[in-house]
Amino acid sequence: MKLSSAKKEIESGALLDSFKKAYVTDEFAKAQYERYAKVLDDFVTVYGGADREMHLFSAPGRSEIGGNHTDHNHGCVLAAAISLDAIAAASLNDTNTVNIKSAGYKMDSVKCDDLEINDADVGKSRSLVRGIMARFKQLGYKIGGFDATTSSQVLSGSGLSSSAAFEVLVGTMLNHLFNDGKISPVEIAQIAQFAENVHFKKPCGLLDQMACSVGGFVEIDFKDPATPIIKKVDFDFSNCGHSLVIVDSKGDHSELTDEYAAVRSEMEAAAAVFGKKVLRDVDENEFIKNIPLVREKTNDRAVLRALHFFADSNRVEKEVNALKANDFELFKKLIIESGDSSYKYNQNVFAPKLTATQPVSVALCLSERILKGRGAWRVHGGGFAGTIQAF
């Protein structure tokens, strides 16, 4: 529809049913009207052309419920898309260039014939755009020029996967603007991970992108990341007497990529002792029998992180079964166990190089004092800084 018509449709409530698919309740859906109208106004301010053909897009943030740092070694996870999202207004252009202006940031512009890895852009959002476009082209999908403005409620550094939401948003725009929406959410997630791994240079797993792209409350088995097994979990949190709260510890993890990378590399180093690439392919009992060898070939932290992987990946099924049985007390117990394992064995609550700065540790300590015997608490997402999760 035309940009001017799109704004009228939003303000009149004509798109309420569409909004409810993303925001669930009438109240929360209506609260988005101003956001979408603003992103359209921003488009006119940046690009002009109030009569251009306009498309609206959304990609949610995510909360990792179970399986902390298990995805990159092909383990199991429990995750949920959330109603905080990144949105975009986009329109085709004839410049063979993708221009994306995100609120509060500089313009990202990438030419369709300039898709090689650019070292100067590593760690910047422009590298994500370029990486997604490059992967689309490698896979034989169409790309082309378009203009977009975006706005996000998934705050950077919040632990709710702002980067994955942005990646999925860009992939979804390319999918629908040039490929008739034929690319599956699973493949969009895989393309997004490629961009973050190869162009952005962050060795993330696939959990964040998959949860943002697939949506809903899901159990995911990454034994074969090319064809992950995704199962919807039917559980109504509104009837369990608890709220899921994501608490911002005010810690910044933007300079901690090396700490995240070490978790994955040490797990993979432990797997390599057995001639395997990832821990999912290592027999847990065989690993335990050979801990002295793994200590000799790697280091003690690699051993502890591997033991965390086995326990937390297996714990996902227990968490799902507890929810299916409507045993929320057992579910909370398992959440606390997961958090303890992350703290003691995976060791991703604070960075060893910043021992005097431990905002996540403080948040967990206070949460335990407040919630012990009543709720649950654990580090959220990648860890080291950012957020914690509490029920």
Short mmCIF file of N, CA, C and O in Angstrom, two decimals, residues 287-379:
data_model
loop_
_atom_site.label_atom_id
_atom_site.label_comp_id
_atom_site.label_asym_id
_atom_site.label_seq_id
_atom_site.Cartn_x
_atom_site.Cartn_y
_atom_site.Cartn_z
N PHE A 287 33.20 -39.42 28.20
CA PHE A 287 33.87 -38.17 28.59
C PHE A 287 34.27 -38.23 30.07
O PHE A 287 35.42 -37.91 30.42
N ILE A 288 33.34 -38.64 30.91
CA ILE A 288 33.62 -38.67 32.35
C ILE A 288 34.76 -39.63 32.67
O ILE A 288 35.63 -39.34 33.50
N LYS A 289 34.78 -40.77 32.00
CA LYS A 289 35.86 -41.74 32.21
C LYS A 289 37.23 -41.16 31.85
O LYS A 289 38.25 -41.56 32.40
N ASN A 290 37.23 -40.22 30.92
CA ASN A 290 38.49 -39.70 30.39
C ASN A 290 38.78 -38.26 30.81
O ASN A 290 39.55 -37.56 30.15
N ILE A 291 38.18 -37.81 31.90
CA ILE A 291 38.42 -36.44 32.37
C ILE A 291 39.92 -36.15 32.58
O ILE A 291 40.39 -35.07 32.20
N PRO A 292 40.70 -37.08 33.15
CA PRO A 292 42.14 -36.78 33.28
C PRO A 292 42.81 -36.47 31.94
O PRO A 292 43.65 -35.56 31.86
N LEU A 293 42.43 -37.19 30.89
CA LEU A 293 42.99 -36.94 29.57
C LEU A 293 42.55 -35.58 29.04
O LEU A 293 43.36 -34.83 28.46
N VAL A 294 41.27 -35.23 29.24
CA VAL A 294 40.77 -33.94 28.76
C VAL A 294 41.46 -32.80 29.50
O VAL A 294 41.83 -31.78 28.89
N ARG A 295 41.69 -32.97 30.78
CA ARG A 295 42.42 -31.95 31.55
C ARG A 295 43.83 -31.77 30.99
O ARG A 295 44.34 -30.65 30.89
N GLU A 296 44.46 -32.88 30.64
CA GLU A 296 45.83 -32.83 30.12
C GLU A 296 45.88 -32.16 28.76
O GLU A 296 46.77 -31.34 28.48
N LYS A 297 44.89 -32.47 27.90
CA LYS A 297 44.90 -31.97 26.52
C LYS A 297 44.35 -30.55 26.41
O LYS A 297 44.69 -29.83 25.46
N THR A 298 43.48 -30.15 27.35
CA THR A 298 42.87 -28.81 27.27
C THR A 298 43.18 -28.05 28.55
O THR A 298 44.31 -27.67 28.80
N ASN A 299 42.16 -27.83 29.38
CA ASN A 299 42.35 -27.19 30.68
C ASN A 299 41.14 -27.48 31.55
O ASN A 299 40.14 -28.02 31.08
N ASP A 300 41.24 -27.14 32.81
CA ASP A 300 40.16 -27.48 33.74
C ASP A 300 38.85 -26.77 33.41
O ASP A 300 37.76 -27.33 33.59
N ARG A 301 38.93 -25.54 32.95
CA ARG A 301 37.69 -24.81 32.63
C ARG A 301 36.97 -25.46 31.46
O ARG A 301 35.74 -25.51 31.42
N ALA A 302 37.74 -25.99 30.50
CA ALA A 302 37.12 -26.69 29.38
C ALA A 302 36.37 -27.92 29.86
O ALA A 302 35.28 -28.25 29.36
N VAL A 303 36.93 -28.62 30.85
CA VAL A 303 36.26 -29.79 31.44
C VAL A 303 34.94 -29.36 32.08
O VAL A 303 33.89 -29.97 31.87
N LEU A 304 35.00 -28.31 32.89
CA LEU A 304 33.79 -27.84 33.59
C LEU A 304 32.73 -27.37 32.61
O LEU A 304 31.53 -27.64 32.78
N ARG A 305 33.15 -26.66 31.57
CA ARG A 305 32.18 -26.18 30.59
C ARG A 305 31.55 -27.33 29.81
O ARG A 305 30.36 -27.30 29.48
N ALA A 306 32.33 -28.37 29.55
CA ALA A 306 31.78 -29.54 28.87
C ALA A 306 30.75 -30.24 29.76
O ALA A 306 29.68 -30.65 29.29
N LEU A 307 31.06 -30.38 31.04
CA LEU A 307 30.11 -31.01 31.96
C LEU A 307 28.83 -30.18 32.07
O LEU A 307 27.72 -30.74 32.19
N HIS A 308 28.96 -28.86 32.04
CA HIS A 308 27.77 -28.01 32.01
C HIS A 308 26.95 -28.29 30.76
O HIS A 308 25.72 -28.40 30.82
N PHE A 309 27.62 -28.41 29.61
CA PHE A 309 26.90 -28.67 28.36
C PHE A 309 26.05 -29.92 28.47
O PHE A 309 24.85 -29.90 28.15
N PHE A 310 26.65 -31.03 28.92
CA PHE A 310 25.91 -32.29 29.00
C PHE A 310 24.69 -32.14 29.91
O PHE A 310 23.58 -32.55 29.57
N ALA A 311 24.90 -31.53 31.07
CA ALA A 311 23.81 -31.42 32.04
C ALA A 311 22.71 -30.49 31.56
O ALA A 311 21.52 -30.81 31.69
N ASP A 312 23.07 -29.34 31.00
CA ASP A 312 22.05 -28.36 30.64
C ASP A 312 21.30 -28.74 29.38
O ASP A 312 20.11 -28.43 29.24
N SER A 313 21.98 -29.41 28.45
CA SER A 313 21.28 -29.88 27.26
C SER A 313 20.26 -30.96 27.65
O SER A 313 19.12 -30.95 27.18
N ASN A 314 20.65 -31.86 28.54
CA ASN A 314 19.72 -32.90 29.01
C ASN A 314 18.60 -32.31 29.85
O ASN A 314 17.48 -32.83 29.87
N ARG A 315 18.89 -31.21 30.54
CA ARG A 315 17.91 -30.60 31.43
C ARG A 315 16.72 -30.01 30.65
O ARG A 315 15.61 -29.89 31.19
N VAL A 316 16.92 -29.67 29.39
CA VAL A 316 15.85 -29.07 28.59
C VAL A 316 14.63 -30.00 28.51
O VAL A 316 13.49 -29.58 28.71
N GLU A 317 14.87 -31.28 28.24
CA GLU A 317 13.75 -32.23 28.15
C GLU A 317 13.02 -32.33 29.48
O GLU A 317 11.78 -32.43 29.53
N LYS A 318 13.77 -32.29 30.58
CA LYS A 318 13.15 -32.35 31.90
C LYS A 318 12.27 -31.11 32.14
O LYS A 318 11.19 -31.20 32.72
N GLU A 319 12.75 -29.95 31.68
CA GLU A 319 11.97 -28.72 31.84
C GLU A 319 10.68 -28.79 31.03
O GLU A 319 9.60 -28.40 31.51
N VAL A 320 10.78 -29.29 29.80
CA VAL A 320 9.59 -29.42 28.95
C VAL A 320 8.60 -30.39 29.57
O VAL A 320 7.39 -30.13 29.62
N ASN A 321 9.08 -31.53 30.06
CA ASN A 321 8.19 -32.52 30.68
C ASN A 321 7.52 -31.96 31.92
O ASN A 321 6.35 -32.26 32.20
N ALA A 322 8.25 -31.13 32.68
CA ALA A 322 7.66 -30.52 33.87
C ALA A 322 6.52 -29.59 33.48
O ALA A 322 5.46 -29.57 34.13
N LEU A 323 6.71 -28.83 32.41
CA LEU A 323 5.66 -27.92 31.95
C LEU A 323 4.46 -28.71 31.42
O LEU A 323 3.30 -28.35 31.67
N LYS A 324 4.74 -29.78 30.68
CA LYS A 324 3.65 -30.61 30.16
C LYS A 324 2.82 -31.21 31.29
O LYS A 324 1.61 -31.39 31.16
N ALA A 325 3.49 -31.55 32.39
CA ALA A 325 2.80 -32.13 33.54
C ALA A 325 2.20 -31.06 34.45
O ALA A 325 1.64 -31.37 35.50
N ASN A 326 2.38 -29.79 34.05
CA ASN A 326 1.88 -28.65 34.83
C ASN A 326 2.51 -28.62 36.22
O ASN A 326 1.88 -28.17 37.19
N ASP A 327 3.76 -29.08 36.30
CA ASP A 327 4.49 -29.08 37.56
C ASP A 327 5.45 -27.89 37.55
O ASP A 327 6.64 -28.03 37.28
N PHE A 328 4.92 -26.72 37.88
CA PHE A 328 5.73 -25.51 37.80
C PHE A 328 6.78 -25.44 38.90
O PHE A 328 7.83 -24.81 38.72
N GLU A 329 6.54 -26.10 40.01
CA GLU A 329 7.54 -26.12 41.08
C GLU A 329 8.79 -26.87 40.63
O GLU A 329 9.92 -26.44 40.89
N LEU A 330 8.60 -27.99 39.95
CA LEU A 330 9.75 -28.73 39.41
C LEU A 330 10.44 -27.90 38.34
O LEU A 330 11.68 -27.87 38.29
N PHE A 331 9.66 -27.24 37.50
CA PHE A 331 10.24 -26.40 36.46
C PHE A 331 11.14 -25.33 37.07
O PHE A 331 12.26 -25.11 36.62
N LYS A 332 10.67 -24.67 38.13
CA LYS A 332 11.49 -23.64 38.79
C LYS A 332 12.76 -24.24 39.37
O LYS A 332 13.84 -23.63 39.29
N LYS A 333 12.66 -25.42 39.95
CA LYS A 333 13.83 -26.10 40.50
C LYS A 333 14.88 -26.34 39.40
O LYS A 333 16.08 -26.14 39.61
N LEU A 334 14.41 -26.74 38.24
CA LEU A 334 15.32 -27.00 37.12
C LEU A 334 15.95 -25.71 36.59
O LEU A 334 17.12 -25.70 36.20
N ILE A 335 15.18 -24.61 36.60
CA ILE A 335 15.72 -23.31 36.19
C ILE A 335 16.86 -22.90 37.13
O ILE A 335 17.92 -22.43 36.69
N ILE A 336 16.66 -23.08 38.44
CA ILE A 336 17.69 -22.73 39.41
C ILE A 336 18.92 -23.62 39.21
O ILE A 336 20.06 -23.14 39.27
N GLU A 337 18.70 -24.91 38.96
CA GLU A 337 19.82 -25.82 38.69
C GLU A 337 20.62 -25.36 37.48
O GLU A 337 21.86 -25.38 37.48
N SER A 338 19.91 -24.96 36.45
CA SER A 338 20.57 -24.48 35.23
C SER A 338 21.42 -23.25 35.53
O SER A 338 22.56 -23.14 35.08
N GLY A 339 20.85 -22.33 36.31
CA GLY A 339 21.59 -21.13 36.66
C GLY A 339 22.82 -21.43 37.49
O GLY A 339 23.89 -20.83 37.28
N ASP A 340 22.70 -22.37 38.43
CA ASP A 340 23.85 -22.76 39.24
C ASP A 340 24.94 -23.36 38.37
O ASP A 340 26.14 -23.10 38.58
N SER A 341 24.54 -24.17 37.42
CA SER A 341 25.52 -24.80 36.52
C SER A 341 26.22 -23.75 35.66
O SER A 341 27.44 -23.81 35.46
N SER A 342 25.47 -22.77 35.18
CA SER A 342 26.09 -21.70 34.40
C SER A 342 27.10 -20.92 35.23
O SER A 342 28.18 -20.58 34.76
N TYR A 343 26.73 -20.66 36.48
CA TYR A 343 27.58 -19.86 37.38
C TYR A 343 28.87 -20.62 37.72
O TYR A 343 29.98 -20.11 37.57
N LYS A 344 28.72 -21.89 38.17
CA LYS A 344 29.86 -22.63 38.71
C LYS A 344 30.70 -23.33 37.65
O LYS A 344 31.93 -23.41 37.78
N TYR A 345 30.03 -23.84 36.61
CA TYR A 345 30.74 -24.71 35.67
C TYR A 345 30.96 -24.05 34.31
O TYR A 345 32.08 -24.06 33.79
N ASN A 346 29.91 -23.47 33.75
CA ASN A 346 30.11 -22.75 32.48
C ASN A 346 30.83 -21.43 32.70
O ASN A 346 31.49 -20.90 31.81
N GLN A 347 30.68 -20.87 33.88
CA GLN A 347 31.41 -19.68 34.32
C GLN A 347 31.22 -18.48 33.36
O GLN A 347 32.18 -17.87 32.91
N ASN A 348 29.95 -18.17 33.09
CA ASN A 348 29.64 -17.05 32.21
C ASN A 348 28.79 -15.98 32.91
O ASN A 348 28.00 -15.29 32.28
N VAL A 349 29.00 -15.86 34.24
CA VAL A 349 28.27 -14.83 34.98
C VAL A 349 29.08 -13.54 35.06
O VAL A 349 28.53 -12.46 35.07
N PHE A 350 30.40 -13.67 35.14
CA PHE A 350 31.24 -12.47 35.06
C PHE A 350 32.53 -12.81 34.32
O PHE A 350 32.91 -13.98 34.21
N ALA A 351 33.18 -11.80 33.80
CA ALA A 351 34.39 -11.99 33.01
C ALA A 351 35.61 -12.03 33.92
O ALA A 351 35.79 -11.12 34.74
N PRO A 352 36.45 -13.04 33.81
CA PRO A 352 37.65 -13.13 34.66
C PRO A 352 38.55 -11.89 34.56
O PRO A 352 39.21 -11.53 35.53
N LYS A 353 38.54 -11.24 33.41
CA LYS A 353 39.39 -10.06 33.26
C LYS A 353 38.80 -8.82 33.92
O LYS A 353 39.46 -7.78 33.99
N LEU A 354 37.54 -8.94 34.42
CA LEU A 354 36.88 -7.81 35.06
C LEU A 354 36.28 -8.25 36.40
O LEU A 354 35.10 -8.05 36.67
N THR A 355 37.10 -8.85 37.24
CA THR A 355 36.58 -9.43 38.48
C THR A 355 35.97 -8.41 39.43
O THR A 355 35.12 -8.74 40.27
N ALA A 356 36.38 -7.16 39.33
CA ALA A 356 35.82 -6.12 40.20
C ALA A 356 34.47 -5.61 39.71
O ALA A 356 33.78 -4.88 40.44
N THR A 357 34.10 -5.99 38.50
CA THR A 357 32.84 -5.55 37.91
C THR A 357 31.96 -6.77 37.68
O THR A 357 32.19 -7.54 36.75
N GLN A 358 30.94 -6.95 38.53
CA GLN A 358 30.11 -8.14 38.47
C GLN A 358 28.62 -7.82 38.63
O GLN A 358 27.97 -8.27 39.56
N PRO A 359 28.05 -7.05 37.71
CA PRO A 359 26.64 -6.67 37.86
C PRO A 359 25.68 -7.85 37.82
O PRO A 359 24.67 -7.86 38.54
N VAL A 360 25.98 -8.86 37.00
CA VAL A 360 25.09 -10.02 36.93
C VAL A 360 25.15 -10.81 38.24
O VAL A 360 24.12 -11.27 38.75
N SER A 361 26.33 -10.93 38.81
CA SER A 361 26.48 -11.63 40.09
C SER A 361 25.66 -10.94 41.18
O SER A 361 24.98 -11.61 41.98
N VAL A 362 25.70 -9.62 41.22
CA VAL A 362 24.94 -8.86 42.22
C VAL A 362 23.44 -9.08 42.00
O VAL A 362 22.68 -9.31 42.96
N ALA A 363 23.00 -9.02 40.74
CA ALA A 363 21.58 -9.20 40.44
C ALA A 363 21.10 -10.59 40.83
O ALA A 363 20.00 -10.75 41.37
N LEU A 364 21.93 -11.61 40.60
CA LEU A 364 21.56 -12.97 40.98
C LEU A 364 21.51 -13.14 42.50
O LEU A 364 20.61 -13.79 43.03
N CYS A 365 22.47 -12.55 43.18
CA CYS A 365 22.51 -12.65 44.64
C CYS A 365 21.26 -12.02 45.27
O CYS A 365 20.62 -12.60 46.15
N LEU A 366 20.92 -10.83 44.80
CA LEU A 366 19.74 -10.15 45.34
C LEU A 366 18.45 -10.90 44.98
O LEU A 366 17.52 -10.99 45.78
N SER A 367 18.40 -11.46 43.77
CA SER A 367 17.22 -12.21 43.34
C SER A 367 17.02 -13.44 44.22
O SER A 367 15.89 -13.79 44.59
N GLU A 368 18.12 -14.11 44.56
CA GLU A 368 18.02 -15.27 45.44
C GLU A 368 17.46 -14.88 46.81
O GLU A 368 16.60 -15.57 47.37
N ARG A 369 17.93 -13.76 47.34
CA ARG A 369 17.44 -13.31 48.65
C ARG A 369 15.95 -12.98 48.60
O ARG A 369 15.20 -13.25 49.54
N ILE A 370 15.51 -12.42 47.48
CA ILE A 370 14.10 -12.02 47.35
C ILE A 370 13.20 -13.21 47.02
O ILE A 370 12.09 -13.34 47.56
N LEU A 371 13.67 -14.12 46.16
CA LEU A 371 12.79 -15.13 45.57
C LEU A 371 12.97 -16.53 46.15
O LEU A 371 12.20 -17.43 45.81
N LYS A 372 13.98 -16.76 46.98
CA LYS A 372 14.23 -18.11 47.47
C LYS A 372 12.99 -18.70 48.14
O LYS A 372 12.36 -18.07 48.99
N GLY A 373 12.62 -19.90 47.71
CA GLY A 373 11.43 -20.56 48.23
C GLY A 373 10.16 -20.15 47.52
O GLY A 373 9.08 -20.71 47.79
N ARG A 374 10.24 -19.18 46.62
CA ARG A 374 9.04 -18.69 45.93
C ARG A 374 9.18 -18.68 44.42
O ARG A 374 8.22 -18.97 43.70
N GLY A 375 10.35 -18.30 43.92
CA GLY A 375 10.52 -18.15 42.48
C GLY A 375 11.77 -18.85 41.97
O GLY A 375 12.24 -19.83 42.56
N ALA A 376 12.32 -18.34 40.88
CA ALA A 376 13.53 -18.90 40.28
C ALA A 376 14.32 -17.78 39.63
O ALA A 376 13.77 -16.73 39.29
N TRP A 377 15.62 -18.03 39.42
CA TRP A 377 16.49 -16.98 38.87
C TRP A 377 17.68 -17.65 38.19
O TRP A 377 18.09 -18.75 38.58
N ARG A 378 18.24 -17.00 37.18
CA ARG A 378 19.42 -17.54 36.49
C ARG A 378 19.97 -16.48 35.55
O ARG A 378 19.27 -15.52 35.19
N VAL A 379 21.23 -16.67 35.16
CA VAL A 379 21.81 -15.80 34.14
C VAL A 379 21.01 -15.98 32.85
O VAL A 379 20.49 -17.07 32.58
#
